[in-house]
Amino acid sequence: MAYNQRMNDTATPHRIDLAIIGGGAAGALTALHLLRHATTPLQVQLFEPASTLAEGIAYATPAPQHLLNVPAGRMSALPDQPADFTGYLRQVDAFPQDDDATLAGRFVPRRHYAAYLRQRLAEAGEDSPVQLQVVAQAVLSLRQEDDVARLQLADGTVVDARQVVLACGNSVRPIPLAGADALPHDCIAEAWDYDGVRLLAGDQAIGIIGSGLSMVDSVVALFAAGQRGVLHVFSRHALMPLPHAHGAPATYDPHPLLAMGLRARLRTLRRHAREAATHGIPWQSVMERIRPLGKALWQTLDEADQRRFLRHVVRHWDVHRHRIAEEVHVQLRDALADGRLQLHRVRLQGVVETDTDTDTGLRLTALSHGAAVQWDLGALVNATGVETRAEGLRNPLLRQLLAEGIARPGPHGLGLDSEAAGDRLIDADGTAHGAIGVLGSLRIGTLWESLAVPELRQQAEDAARHAVRELEAAMP
């Protein structure tokens, strides 16, 4: 069988054709496309220390209230088969009451997506000449040795690969709060520690650092777990994700935006939104028109405008671009209205542990409109989201690549640098590695739009096709 799902199998050949580093959605998508496109036998290993393939951070949640932020009809792993994910949902008899249009428009629980990718991997493996082995080990280092990339695994195993794809996925941004490192482990949780967040629920007030998509996950999980105390959300901008909306599509041509500077683009988008509103078309439809141009919109800005975007526009872009299901937004809106959820625009100062006669708590201090304020809390959740700064990446492999000049930070210090029109990793001298590809969040500085499934599936297919082409061309 071409697809080996034994996660604890660390027996590896000394030399393989392709190493896929990372077994979240990005790595699973790359493996899937490799299985589909290869026409000759290849030895491929996917390295993922987590217990379950295809989950990563985003899709590891078992909670039914954690929904995809994109309708099911747009979540296919296969660019050439747009209805494949909804076909899988039919295959497993999920949502049998829905007709096809309703199912395509549904925001389904995220737990379905990893299962979908695993199912499609197993099916593709049955007919593929590729021998795919999943190895439950982290890769700690990667160095070029003659004609191969030499990988050092956590258990000491050395693997030589002719081609490598870095699909390391998302890493958590550290909590930006002095004193947080000294807090007891039972009163602080990462937003993506789904069990840890749920266990915080109770009568105590809880602080959530960050107001983006990770915050949304934490709020709905805590309410589902019976949270009765107030949830305080702390953010520099106090902007929360906005909802998707039903409505007619916008019809304007977005391509002229590519020739404009940042300020002109913003003015033009606002004008299109106003004009759409006069016809009963929601602003969300205006944003959907630029959805396919995300990469081009970023790369056609000059460096100065990219810096302005990162300083002044990025948070507004995030809440308009990365939207949430309407039903989730209604839950947040209602909680804000009745005071169970409170949003604070602040600059965080620090947190300390406090002791009372009956309990241990936390005291968080911040500046609000220049005045010092404080909150007494029972626990904290770090919902600051994905780490995008190269200097903040905590993955040992990525740190080694940067330290040794095998990789360099991407534009504006975001992610790792890669080819603007390809996926090859670029080293400290500006040279592209012919044998090392990269995809996903690590390409954010180069592509900007590089996190969502529509981008990941295309990057994964491109990386798989490149690897197949290079490997098959070198065969005798």
Coordinates of C-alpha atoms in Angstrom, one line a residue, residues 126-345:
E126 CA -4.2 3.2 -3.5
D127 CA -3.6 4.1 -7.2
S128 CA -0.3 5.9 -6.9
P129 CA 3.2 4.5 -7.6
V130 CA 4.5 6.7 -4.7
Q131 CA 5.6 5.0 -1.5
L132 CA 4.5 7.5 1.2
Q133 CA 5.6 6.9 4.7
V134 CA 4.6 9.1 7.7
V135 CA 7.4 9.4 10.2
A136 CA 6.5 10.6 13.7
Q137 CA 9.7 12.6 14.2
A138 CA 10.6 16.3 14.2
V139 CA 13.3 17.4 11.8
L140 CA 15.9 19.4 13.8
S141 CA 18.3 20.4 11.1
L142 CA 18.7 20.5 7.3
R143 CA 22.0 21.0 5.5
Q144 CA 23.0 20.6 1.8
E145 CA 25.4 17.8 1.3
D146 CA 26.6 17.4 -2.3
D147 CA 23.5 16.4 -4.2
V148 CA 21.1 15.8 -1.3
A149 CA 19.6 17.6 1.7
R150 CA 20.7 15.9 4.9
L151 CA 18.0 15.9 7.6
Q152 CA 18.7 15.2 11.3
L153 CA 15.7 13.8 13.1
A154 CA 14.9 14.2 16.8
D155 CA 15.8 10.5 17.5
G156 CA 19.2 10.9 15.9
T157 CA 18.3 9.3 12.5
V158 CA 19.8 10.9 9.4
V159 CA 17.9 11.0 6.2
D160 CA 19.1 12.2 2.8
A161 CA 16.5 13.6 0.5
R162 CA 16.9 14.7 -3.1
Q163 CA 14.0 17.2 -2.8
V164 CA 12.5 18.9 0.3
V165 CA 9.3 20.8 0.9
L166 CA 9.1 22.9 4.0
A167 CA 5.4 22.8 5.1
C168 CA 6.0 23.5 8.8
G169 CA 2.7 25.3 9.3
N170 CA 1.8 27.9 11.8
S171 CA 3.6 28.6 15.1
V172 CA 2.0 30.4 18.1
R173 CA 3.0 34.0 18.8
P174 CA 4.2 34.5 22.4
I175 CA 2.0 36.4 24.7
P176 CA 3.1 40.1 24.7
L177 CA 2.8 40.7 28.4
A178 CA 5.5 41.2 31.0
G179 CA 5.3 38.7 33.8
A180 CA 3.3 36.1 31.8
D181 CA 6.2 33.6 31.8
A182 CA 6.0 33.5 35.6
L183 CA 2.4 32.6 35.8
P184 CA 1.2 29.2 37.1
H185 CA 0.5 26.8 34.2
D186 CA -3.1 26.2 35.3
C187 CA -4.2 29.8 34.9
I188 CA -2.9 30.5 31.4
A189 CA -3.5 28.7 28.1
E190 CA -2.7 29.1 24.4
A191 CA -5.8 29.6 22.3
W192 CA -4.9 26.6 20.2
D193 CA -4.6 24.4 23.3
Y194 CA -8.3 23.6 22.9
D195 CA -8.6 21.4 26.0
G196 CA -6.6 23.8 28.1
V197 CA -8.9 26.7 27.2
R198 CA -12.0 24.7 27.9
L199 CA -10.8 23.7 31.4
L200 CA -10.5 27.4 32.4
A201 CA -14.3 27.9 32.1
G202 CA -16.1 28.7 35.4
D203 CA -17.2 31.7 37.5
Q204 CA -13.9 33.6 37.3
A205 CA -13.3 36.5 34.9
I206 CA -10.9 35.5 32.1
G207 CA -8.7 37.8 30.0
I208 CA -8.1 37.1 26.4
I209 CA -5.1 38.7 24.8
G210 CA -5.8 39.5 21.1
S211 CA -9.1 40.1 19.3
G212 CA -8.7 38.1 16.1
L213 CA -9.8 34.7 14.9
S214 CA -8.0 32.9 17.8
M215 CA -10.0 35.0 20.2
V216 CA -13.2 34.0 18.5
D217 CA -12.3 30.3 19.0
S218 CA -11.6 30.9 22.7
V219 CA -14.8 32.8 23.3
V220 CA -17.1 30.2 21.7
A221 CA -15.3 27.4 23.4
L222 CA -15.4 28.9 26.8
F223 CA -19.2 29.7 26.5
A224 CA -19.8 26.1 25.3
A225 CA -17.9 24.8 28.4
G226 CA -20.1 26.8 30.7
Q227 CA -18.2 30.0 31.3
R228 CA -20.1 32.3 33.7
G229 CA -17.6 34.9 34.5
V230 CA -17.0 37.9 32.2
L231 CA -14.6 37.5 29.3
H232 CA -12.3 40.5 28.8
V233 CA -10.7 40.9 25.4
F234 CA -7.6 43.1 25.3
S235 CA -6.3 44.5 22.1
R236 CA -4.4 47.5 20.8
H237 CA -7.0 48.2 18.1
A238 CA -10.1 46.6 19.6
L239 CA -11.2 45.3 16.2
M240 CA -12.9 42.0 16.0
P241 CA -13.5 39.8 12.9
L242 CA -16.5 40.8 10.8
P243 CA -19.1 38.4 9.4
H244 CA -19.7 36.9 6.0
A245 CA -22.9 38.1 4.4
H246 CA -25.3 36.8 1.9
G247 CA -26.0 39.1 -1.1
A248 CA -25.5 39.7 -4.8
P249 CA -22.0 39.6 -6.1
A250 CA -20.2 42.9 -6.8
T251 CA -19.5 43.4 -10.5
Y252 CA -16.7 46.0 -10.7
D253 CA -13.4 45.2 -12.3
P254 CA -10.7 45.0 -9.5
H255 CA -7.7 44.9 -11.9
P256 CA -7.2 48.7 -12.1
L257 CA -6.3 48.5 -8.4
L258 CA -3.0 46.9 -9.2
A259 CA -1.7 50.1 -10.8
M260 CA -2.6 52.2 -7.8
G261 CA -0.7 53.1 -4.7
L262 CA -2.0 52.1 -1.3
R263 CA -4.0 55.3 -0.5
A264 CA -5.7 55.2 -4.0
R265 CA -6.6 51.6 -3.5
L266 CA -8.3 52.2 -0.2
R267 CA -10.2 55.2 -1.6
T268 CA -11.3 53.2 -4.6
L269 CA -12.5 50.2 -2.5
R270 CA -14.5 52.5 -0.2
R271 CA -16.1 54.0 -3.3
H272 CA -17.0 50.6 -4.6
A273 CA -18.5 49.7 -1.2
R274 CA -20.6 52.8 -1.2
E275 CA -21.8 52.2 -4.7
A276 CA -22.6 48.6 -4.0
A277 CA -24.6 49.6 -0.9
T278 CA -26.9 51.8 -3.1
H279 CA -27.8 48.6 -5.0
G280 CA -28.3 46.5 -1.8
I281 CA -25.0 44.7 -2.3
P282 CA -23.0 44.1 0.9
W283 CA -19.4 45.4 1.3
Q284 CA -18.4 41.7 1.7
S285 CA -19.1 41.2 -2.0
V286 CA -16.8 44.0 -2.8
M287 CA -14.0 42.3 -0.8
E288 CA -14.7 39.0 -2.6
R289 CA -13.9 40.6 -6.0
I290 CA -10.3 41.2 -4.9
R291 CA -10.0 37.7 -3.3
P292 CA -8.2 36.1 -6.3
L293 CA -5.8 39.1 -6.5
G294 CA -4.3 38.9 -3.0
K295 CA -0.8 38.0 -4.1
A296 CA -0.8 40.5 -6.9
L297 CA -2.1 43.3 -4.7
W298 CA 0.7 42.8 -2.3
Q299 CA 3.5 42.4 -4.9
T300 CA 2.5 45.4 -6.9
L301 CA 2.9 47.7 -3.9
D302 CA 6.3 49.3 -3.6
E303 CA 8.3 48.7 -0.4
A304 CA 7.2 52.0 1.2
D305 CA 3.5 51.3 0.6
Q306 CA 4.0 47.7 2.0
R307 CA 5.5 49.3 5.1
R308 CA 2.5 51.7 5.4
F309 CA 0.1 48.8 5.0
L310 CA 1.8 46.9 7.8
R311 CA 1.8 50.0 10.1
H312 CA -1.6 51.4 9.5
V313 CA -3.9 49.2 7.5
V314 CA -3.2 45.5 8.3
R315 CA -5.5 45.2 11.3
H316 CA -8.4 46.7 9.3
W317 CA -7.6 44.4 6.4
D318 CA -7.6 41.4 8.6
V319 CA -11.1 42.0 10.1
H320 CA -12.6 42.7 6.6
R321 CA -10.7 40.0 4.7
H322 CA -10.7 37.1 7.3
R323 CA -14.3 36.9 8.2
I324 CA -16.3 34.5 10.3
A325 CA -19.6 32.7 10.0
E326 CA -22.7 34.9 10.6
E327 CA -23.9 32.6 13.4
V328 CA -20.6 33.0 15.3
H329 CA -20.7 36.7 14.8
V330 CA -24.2 36.8 16.3
Q331 CA -23.0 35.0 19.3
L332 CA -20.2 37.5 19.9
R333 CA -22.5 40.4 19.3
D334 CA -25.1 39.2 21.8
A335 CA -22.4 38.5 24.4
L336 CA -21.1 42.1 23.9
A337 CA -24.6 43.5 24.3
D338 CA -25.3 41.7 27.6
G339 CA -21.8 42.3 29.1
R340 CA -20.6 38.7 29.2
L341 CA -17.9 39.8 26.7
Q342 CA -16.1 43.1 27.0
L343 CA -13.7 44.5 24.5
H344 CA -10.9 46.8 25.7
R345 CA -8.6 49.0 23.6

